[in-house]
Amino acid sequence: MNLEEIKKSAIEAIESATIKEALNEIKTHYLGRNGLLTGELKSLKEMTMEMRRDAGPKIQELYAEIEKKIEAKLQLFSGSSRKTDYTAPGKKFQYGHIHPLSQVMEDSAKIFRGLNFSVISGPELEAEYYNFDALNIPANHPAREMWDTFWIKGEGKNSKSNYLLRTHTSPVQVRYMEKNSAPFQIVVPGRVFRYEAVDMSHEVNFYQLEGLMVGENVTLANFKYVVEQFLKEFFATMDKKIEFRFRPSYFPFVEPGVEVDIKLKGKWLEIMGAGMVHRRVFEAVHYNPDEVQGFAFGVGVDRLAMIKYGVPDIRLFYSGDLRFLKQFKSS
Ligand code: PHE
């Protein structure tokens, strides 16, 4: 064999080797004491000075090249002395799946998209102005106590540079209206935070879905239709007809304000706050409250999920417990 042939066959052999042992054999075959290339090196002795000067470096170069290739490939197998067993059954991959709360938010957004609502988002780290002031909840207003707040350290010069973790998704109403004009209809799914004691129905972090529809003639009757459509579709998989009611309530950014309850096993459960957007909110975003009106609502996503899937404790959603989560695999 000449050098070219040796090189070709060695490289082919190295490339097709699939186990460590094969590489060791190749090493012996080419570079071992009686190896092909070793033989070539030995044959240098029989050559004339001139031939040796030409052939010597070439053989040595090839020797080094093959050695390097074998070592590099051996590296791939280092750490495991086991032979690969090509007959072993394949390993089953564990696929993750979407979290039930994400699923509920996606499902809800989809229903609202079907009702011609756009899906919008806003920041979780929010300015005091958007979370409170612009929603008709000025500093020192007792209504602020409705939302136990995580304040961010460091006082800003004013409520626009004073930060908190948003306590509801309502600030996105203001952010949206500052940049867009009526008519429109949006929903805002998102994470909110409350500085509260945790129990089976309260978490320091949970999810809401805000809705806002503004136009010339938008009324509470339109809201009633929208919630009804939403609830019907959302709970379509539950066999019983879903019953709901409006109950008068108070939120500073709506007038009138209502709470929506749904009936479950004979008991009324609160699932959202809602109402007609307060004129002060329109004024804050430079809308003319005599020209437009609208409804707003904020639904508790965790509540919806608990009801739909019969989950007794909100903390389960945040536990990261796979025994719990795996039950939602194909939902
Ligand atoms: N933001 C209110 C809350 O978190 C809910 C709400 C939204 C009420 C919109 C009225 C209108 O409690």
Coordinates of C-alpha atoms and ligand atoms in Angstrom, one line a residue:
M1 CA 0.0 0.0 0.0
N2 CA 1.2 3.5 -0.7
L3 CA 0.7 6.3 1.7
E4 CA -2.3 7.7 0.0
E5 CA -4.1 4.3 0.3
I6 CA -3.1 3.9 3.9
K7 CA -4.5 7.3 4.7
K8 CA -7.7 6.7 2.9
S9 CA -8.4 3.3 4.5
A10 CA -7.4 4.6 8.0
I11 CA -9.7 7.6 7.8
E12 CA -12.6 5.5 6.5
A13 CA -12.1 3.0 9.3
I14 CA -12.0 5.8 12.0
E15 CA -15.1 7.4 10.7
S16 CA -17.1 4.3 10.6
A17 CA -16.0 3.1 14.1
T18 CA -19.0 3.2 16.5
I19 CA -17.3 1.8 19.7
K20 CA -14.2 2.5 21.6
E21 CA -12.9 -1.0 21.0
A22 CA -13.0 -0.6 17.3
L23 CA -10.8 2.5 17.6
N24 CA -8.3 0.7 19.7
E25 CA -8.1 -2.0 17.0
I26 CA -7.6 0.6 14.3
K27 CA -4.8 2.2 16.4
T28 CA -3.0 -1.2 16.6
H29 CA -3.6 -1.9 12.9
Y30 CA -2.0 1.3 11.7
L31 CA 0.2 2.7 14.5
G32 CA 1.0 -0.4 16.6
R33 CA 4.3 -2.2 16.9
N34 CA 3.6 -4.2 13.7
G35 CA 1.2 -1.6 12.3
L36 CA 1.1 -0.5 8.7
L37 CA 2.5 3.0 9.3
T38 CA 5.1 1.7 11.7
G39 CA 6.2 -0.6 8.9
E40 CA 6.6 2.4 6.6
L41 CA 8.7 4.1 9.2
K42 CA 10.9 1.1 9.6
S43 CA 11.4 0.9 5.9
L44 CA 13.0 4.3 5.9
K45 CA 16.2 2.6 7.1
E46 CA 16.5 0.8 3.8
M47 CA 16.2 4.0 1.8
T48 CA 18.9 6.2 0.4
M49 CA 19.5 9.5 2.2
E50 CA 17.7 11.4 -0.6
M51 CA 14.6 9.2 -0.6
R52 CA 14.5 9.3 3.2
R53 CA 14.6 13.1 3.2
D54 CA 11.5 13.1 1.0
A55 CA 9.5 10.2 2.5
G56 CA 10.4 10.6 6.2
P57 CA 8.4 13.8 7.0
K58 CA 5.4 12.5 4.9
I59 CA 5.2 9.3 6.9
Q60 CA 5.6 11.1 10.2
E61 CA 3.0 13.6 9.2
L62 CA 0.5 10.9 8.4
Y63 CA 1.3 9.0 11.5
A64 CA 0.5 12.2 13.6
E65 CA -2.6 12.9 11.7
I66 CA -4.1 9.4 12.2
E67 CA -3.1 9.4 15.8
K68 CA -4.9 12.7 16.3
K69 CA -8.1 11.6 14.6
I70 CA -8.2 8.4 16.7
E71 CA -7.7 10.4 19.9
A72 CA -10.3 12.9 19.0
K73 CA -12.8 10.2 18.3
L74 CA -11.9 8.3 21.5
Q75 CA -12.7 11.5 23.4
L76 CA -16.3 11.1 22.3
F77 CA -16.5 7.7 24.0
S78 CA -14.6 8.7 27.1
G79 CA -16.6 8.5 30.3
S80 CA -18.4 5.4 29.3
S81 CA -16.7 2.1 29.0
R82 CA -20.0 0.5 28.0
K83 CA -20.5 -0.7 24.5
T84 CA -23.4 0.9 22.8
D85 CA -26.2 -1.6 22.6
Y86 CA -28.0 -1.0 19.3
T87 CA -30.6 -3.5 20.1
A88 CA -31.7 -1.8 23.4
P89 CA -35.3 -0.4 23.3
G90 CA -35.5 3.4 22.8
K91 CA -35.7 5.7 25.7
K92 CA -39.1 7.4 26.1
F93 CA -38.8 11.2 26.2
Q94 CA -40.8 13.0 28.8
Y95 CA -42.7 15.8 27.2
G96 CA -44.0 18.7 29.3
H97 CA -47.3 20.4 28.7
I98 CA -49.0 23.7 29.2
H99 CA -49.8 24.8 32.8
P100 CA -53.5 24.7 33.6
L101 CA -53.5 28.4 34.4
S102 CA -51.8 29.2 31.0
Q103 CA -54.4 27.0 29.4
V104 CA -57.3 28.8 31.0
M105 CA -55.8 32.1 30.0
E106 CA -55.3 30.9 26.4
D107 CA -58.8 29.4 26.2
S108 CA -60.4 32.6 27.6
A109 CA -58.4 34.9 25.2
K110 CA -59.6 32.7 22.4
I111 CA -63.2 33.1 23.3
F112 CA -62.8 36.8 23.5
R113 CA -61.0 36.9 20.2
G114 CA -64.1 35.2 18.8
L115 CA -66.1 38.1 20.2
N116 CA -63.9 40.5 18.3
F117 CA -61.8 41.6 21.3
S118 CA -58.0 42.2 20.9
V119 CA -55.6 40.6 23.4
I120 CA -53.2 43.2 25.0
S121 CA -50.6 43.0 27.7
G122 CA -49.0 45.4 30.2
P123 CA -46.2 45.6 32.7
E124 CA -46.2 43.7 36.0
L125 CA -43.9 46.2 37.5
E126 CA -46.2 49.2 37.4
A127 CA -46.2 52.9 38.4
E128 CA -48.4 53.9 41.3
Y129 CA -50.1 56.3 38.9
Y130 CA -51.5 53.6 36.6
N131 CA -52.3 51.1 39.3
F132 CA -54.1 53.7 41.5
D133 CA -54.3 57.5 40.7
A134 CA -55.5 57.2 37.1
L135 CA -58.1 54.7 38.2
N136 CA -59.6 57.3 40.5
I137 CA -57.8 56.0 43.6
P138 CA -55.8 58.9 44.8
A139 CA -53.1 58.7 47.5
N140 CA -54.6 58.3 51.0
H141 CA -58.0 57.2 49.5
P142 CA -59.4 54.5 51.8
A143 CA -60.2 52.4 48.8
R144 CA -56.4 51.7 48.4
E145 CA -56.9 49.3 51.3
M146 CA -58.8 47.0 48.9
W147 CA -55.5 46.2 47.4
D148 CA -52.7 45.1 49.7
T149 CA -49.7 46.3 47.8
F150 CA -46.1 45.2 47.3
W151 CA -44.3 48.6 47.0
I152 CA -40.9 48.8 45.3
K153 CA -38.2 50.4 47.4
G154 CA -37.1 53.9 46.6
E155 CA -39.5 56.8 46.4
G156 CA -40.0 58.4 43.1
K157 CA -40.6 62.2 42.6
N158 CA -44.3 61.6 41.8
S159 CA -46.7 58.7 41.4
K160 CA -45.5 58.1 37.8
S161 CA -42.0 57.2 39.1
N162 CA -43.1 55.4 42.2
Y163 CA -43.2 51.7 41.6
L164 CA -45.2 48.7 42.8
L165 CA -46.1 45.2 41.6
R166 CA -49.5 45.7 40.0
T167 CA -52.3 44.6 42.2
H168 CA -54.7 44.1 39.3
T169 CA -54.8 44.3 35.5
S170 CA -56.9 47.4 35.5
P171 CA -53.8 49.8 34.9
V172 CA -53.6 48.4 31.4
Q173 CA -57.0 50.1 30.7
V174 CA -55.3 53.4 31.3
R175 CA -52.2 52.5 29.3
Y176 CA -54.3 51.4 26.4
M177 CA -56.6 54.4 26.3
E178 CA -53.7 56.8 26.5
K179 CA -52.4 55.4 23.2
N180 CA -55.7 54.5 21.4
S181 CA -59.0 56.0 20.7
A182 CA -62.5 54.6 21.0
P183 CA -64.3 52.5 19.8
F184 CA -62.4 49.4 20.8
Q185 CA -62.7 46.2 22.8
I186 CA -59.7 44.5 24.5
V187 CA -58.9 41.9 27.0
V188 CA -55.7 41.7 29.1
P189 CA -54.6 38.4 30.6
G190 CA -51.9 38.8 33.2
R191 CA -50.2 38.2 36.5
V192 CA -51.0 40.3 39.6
F193 CA -49.6 40.6 43.1
R194 CA -51.1 41.1 46.5
Y195 CA -49.3 41.4 49.8
E196 CA -51.7 39.0 51.6
A197 CA -51.7 36.0 53.8
V198 CA -51.8 32.9 51.8
D199 CA -54.6 30.3 52.3
M200 CA -56.6 28.0 50.1
S201 CA -58.3 30.8 48.2
H202 CA -55.6 33.5 48.3
E203 CA -52.1 33.6 46.8
V204 CA -49.6 36.5 46.8
N205 CA -49.5 36.1 43.1
F206 CA -52.3 35.1 40.8
Y207 CA -53.8 35.9 37.4
Q208 CA -56.6 38.1 36.1
L209 CA -58.1 38.8 32.8
E210 CA -59.2 42.4 32.3
G211 CA -61.7 43.4 29.8
L212 CA -62.6 46.8 28.4
M213 CA -65.0 47.9 25.8
V214 CA -65.5 51.6 25.0
G215 CA -67.6 53.3 22.4
E216 CA -70.5 55.7 21.9
N217 CA -73.3 53.4 23.0
V218 CA -71.7 50.7 25.0
T219 CA -74.0 49.7 28.0
L220 CA -74.1 47.3 30.8
A221 CA -76.5 45.3 28.7
N222 CA -73.7 44.7 26.2
F223 CA -71.6 43.6 29.2
K224 CA -74.2 41.1 30.2
Y225 CA -74.3 39.6 26.8
V226 CA -70.5 39.4 26.6
V227 CA -70.1 37.7 30.0
E228 CA -72.9 35.3 29.2
Q229 CA -71.3 34.3 25.9
F230 CA -67.9 34.0 27.6
L231 CA -69.2 31.9 30.6
K232 CA -71.3 29.6 28.3
E233 CA -68.3 28.8 26.1
F234 CA -65.8 28.6 28.9
F235 CA -67.8 26.1 30.9
A236 CA -69.2 24.3 27.9
T237 CA -67.5 21.1 29.0
M238 CA -69.3 21.1 32.3
D239 CA -72.6 19.4 31.9
K240 CA -74.8 21.7 33.9
K241 CA -76.1 25.0 32.5
I242 CA -74.1 27.8 34.1
E243 CA -76.1 30.3 36.2
F244 CA -74.8 33.8 37.0
R245 CA -75.9 37.0 38.6
F246 CA -74.9 40.6 39.0
R247 CA -74.6 42.0 42.5
P248 CA -74.0 45.7 43.2
S249 CA -70.5 46.4 44.4
Y250 CA -68.0 49.2 44.6
F251 CA -64.7 49.9 42.7
P252 CA -63.5 53.5 42.4
F253 CA -63.0 53.2 38.7
V254 CA -66.5 52.1 37.7
E255 CA -70.0 53.5 38.3
P256 CA -72.2 51.6 38.7
G257 CA -70.0 48.7 40.0
V258 CA -71.0 45.1 40.1
E259 CA -69.7 41.7 41.0
V260 CA -70.5 38.7 39.0
D261 CA -71.2 35.4 40.8
I262 CA -71.8 32.0 39.3
K263 CA -73.7 29.2 40.9
L264 CA -71.9 26.1 41.7
K265 CA -73.5 23.2 43.7
G266 CA -76.1 25.6 45.0
K267 CA -73.6 28.1 46.2
W268 CA -72.8 31.5 44.7
L269 CA -69.2 32.1 43.9
E270 CA -67.7 35.5 43.1
I271 CA -65.6 35.4 39.9
M272 CA -65.3 39.0 38.7
G273 CA -65.6 42.6 39.4
A274 CA -67.0 44.9 36.7
G275 CA -69.0 48.0 35.9
M276 CA -69.3 51.1 33.7
V277 CA -66.0 52.9 33.4
H278 CA -66.0 56.0 35.7
R279 CA -65.8 59.4 34.0
R280 CA -62.7 60.2 36.1
V281 CA -60.9 57.4 34.3
F282 CA -61.9 58.8 30.9
E283 CA -60.8 62.2 32.0
A284 CA -57.3 60.9 33.1
V285 CA -56.8 59.6 29.5
H286 CA -58.3 62.7 27.9
Y287 CA -61.4 61.0 26.6
N288 CA -64.6 63.0 26.7
P289 CA -66.9 61.2 29.1
D290 CA -69.9 62.9 27.5
E291 CA -69.0 61.3 24.2
V292 CA -68.0 57.8 25.1
Q293 CA -68.9 55.2 27.6
G294 CA -67.9 51.6 28.3
F295 CA -67.7 48.7 30.5
A296 CA -64.7 47.1 32.3
F297 CA -64.3 43.8 34.1
G298 CA -61.6 41.9 35.8
V299 CA -62.1 38.1 36.2
G300 CA -60.1 35.9 38.5
V301 CA -58.3 33.4 36.2
D302 CA -57.4 31.1 39.1
R303 CA -61.0 31.1 40.2
L304 CA -62.2 30.1 36.8
A305 CA -59.6 27.3 36.7
M306 CA -60.6 26.0 40.2
I307 CA -64.2 25.9 39.2
K308 CA -63.7 24.3 35.8
Y309 CA -61.4 21.6 37.1
G310 CA -62.7 21.2 40.6
V311 CA -59.4 22.3 42.2
P312 CA -60.0 22.9 45.9
D313 CA -56.9 24.9 46.8
I314 CA -55.3 27.8 44.8
R315 CA -51.9 26.9 46.1
L316 CA -51.8 23.7 44.1
F317 CA -51.4 25.8 40.9
Y318 CA -48.1 27.2 42.3
S319 CA -46.8 24.1 44.0
G320 CA -44.9 22.8 41.0
D321 CA -46.0 19.4 42.1
L322 CA -45.9 17.1 39.1
R323 CA -48.5 14.7 40.6
F324 CA -51.0 17.6 40.4
L325 CA -49.8 19.1 37.1
K326 CA -49.7 15.8 35.2
Q327 CA -53.5 15.5 35.6
F328 CA -53.9 18.4 33.1
K329 CA -51.8 16.7 30.4
S330 CA -54.4 16.7 27.6
S331 CA -56.7 19.4 28.8
Ligands
PHE1 N1 -59.5 45.5 39.2 C1 -60.6 44.9 40.1 C2 -59.9 44.0 41.1 O1 -58.8 43.6 41.0 C3 -61.6 44.2 39.3 C4 -62.4 45.1 38.4 C5 -61.9 45.3 37.1 C6 -63.5 45.7 38.8 C7 -62.6 46.1 36.2 C8 -64.2 46.6 38.0 C9 -63.8 46.7 36.7 O2 -60.5 43.7 42.1

